Amino acid sequence: MKILVTGGAGFIGSIAVKKLLAKNHEVVIFDNLSTGFERLINKGAEFVRGDLLNPRDIEAVFADRKIDAAIHFAAFSLVGESVENPQKYFTNNICGSLGLFRAMLASNVKKIVFSSTAAIFGEPEKTPIEESDPKNPTNPYGRSKLAVENILDTYDRAYGLRSVCLRYFNAAGADPEGNFGEMHSPETHLIPLALKAAKGSRESIRIFGTDYATPDGTCIRDYIHVEDLIDAHLMALDYLEKGNGSERFNLGSENGYSVREVITKCKEISGIDFRTEEADRRPGDPTSLVASSQKIRNILGWKATRSLEEIIRDAWQWEQKIDE
């Protein structure tokens, strides 16, 4: 198949492109490089620089190529920034997605895998979180992703645009071969921030909130290796290619780790006892997010196979290469 990957020059998108090429798919990367990096563009794919908010950019991609399906990663994803500037998030994440869907339908492309998030659930009523649980996002980022999921539900009924929405919990790690990994500016994710402190490119790492109702007072999250995450995308593509209907799946390891536990593991793997600082809670941060992945296991046969230690080892290998 010829697959369009929006946001294919980002952390998750770049590793998706690598895996798609390894499966002998043709890949077209569409990215405006606002949060992506030229370093993460896989040379085996066609790269088109463009913006989903410019209809002509994305319409030209479909007009000039026979695209079979899309994987949609392109979005802003910083929770704190979304609280400070919700308009930026709603415009980019929702309007950009609408532009993509419009171009797809105009070219009769009706298969898409959408990068969603656990943030759509907000403060969960129970753990682990199941797909059918209430969705009450506590920040504009989560609201923007939930809005796109709802749009896709409507577009399926109205236009036959079939979708698989994959709700990520905490994607982390890196390409085990060391060619692709996390690069954000600014960086906000716990594991790369901790490893930057270990490397010495940061003086310390801050722990946001130490008074949560958890065993050590810090937030609990479910970490999933990016390689496991992308395996789910490939399975979702195959699922749609076989003519199946739209679905929504949680993607997590079903194990929760606190911020302090992750920092301790980063210190163990790096061998460096870097400095930590305690800070106030960030607005919009739920206490605990841990997935139930039973549904995707039952329907697609997917499960996370890589441990937190493997996640951090691969991320540490990548972190030491970033400045090369």
Coordinates of C-alpha atoms in Angstrom, one line a residue, residues 1-10 12-31 40-49 58 61-62 64-73 180 230 233-234 237:
M1 CA 0.0 0.0 0.0
K2 CA 1.0 3.6 -0.4
I3 CA 0.6 5.2 3.1
L4 CA 0.4 8.9 3.9
V5 CA 2.0 9.6 7.3
T6 CA 1.2 13.1 8.6
G7 CA 3.7 14.2 11.2
G8 CA 6.2 11.6 9.9
A9 CA 9.2 13.7 10.9
G10 CA 8.3 13.5 14.5
I12 CA 6.5 8.5 16.8
G13 CA 5.9 9.2 13.1
S14 CA 9.5 8.7 12.1
I15 CA 9.6 5.2 13.7
A16 CA 6.3 4.4 12.1
V17 CA 7.8 5.3 8.7
K18 CA 10.8 3.0 9.3
K19 CA 8.5 0.1 10.2
L20 CA 6.2 0.7 7.2
L21 CA 9.1 0.7 4.8
A22 CA 10.4 -2.5 6.4
K23 CA 7.0 -4.0 5.5
N24 CA 7.4 -2.9 1.9
H25 CA 4.8 -0.2 2.0
E26 CA 5.4 3.0 0.0
V27 CA 5.4 6.0 2.3
V28 CA 4.7 9.7 1.8
I29 CA 5.6 11.9 4.8
F30 CA 3.7 15.1 5.2
D31 CA 5.1 17.5 7.8
L40 CA 14.1 12.3 11.7
I41 CA 13.0 12.1 8.0
N42 CA 13.5 8.6 6.7
K43 CA 15.4 8.8 3.4
G44 CA 13.5 5.8 2.1
A45 CA 10.2 7.7 2.0
E46 CA 9.0 10.6 -0.1
F47 CA 8.9 13.8 1.9
V48 CA 6.4 16.6 1.3
R49 CA 6.7 19.8 3.4
I58 CA -2.7 18.5 1.4
V61 CA -0.6 15.3 -2.1
F62 CA -3.7 13.3 -2.9
D64 CA -0.6 13.8 -7.5
R65 CA -0.4 10.3 -5.8
K66 CA -2.5 7.2 -5.4
I67 CA -2.7 7.1 -1.6
D68 CA -4.4 4.0 -0.1
A69 CA -4.6 5.0 3.6
A70 CA -3.3 7.5 6.1
I71 CA -1.8 7.5 9.5
H72 CA -2.4 10.8 11.2
F73 CA 0.2 11.8 13.8
F180 CA 15.2 7.7 15.6
I230 CA 3.9 1.3 16.1
H233 CA -0.6 0.9 14.0
L234 CA 0.5 -1.7 11.5
L237 CA -3.8 -0.8 9.0

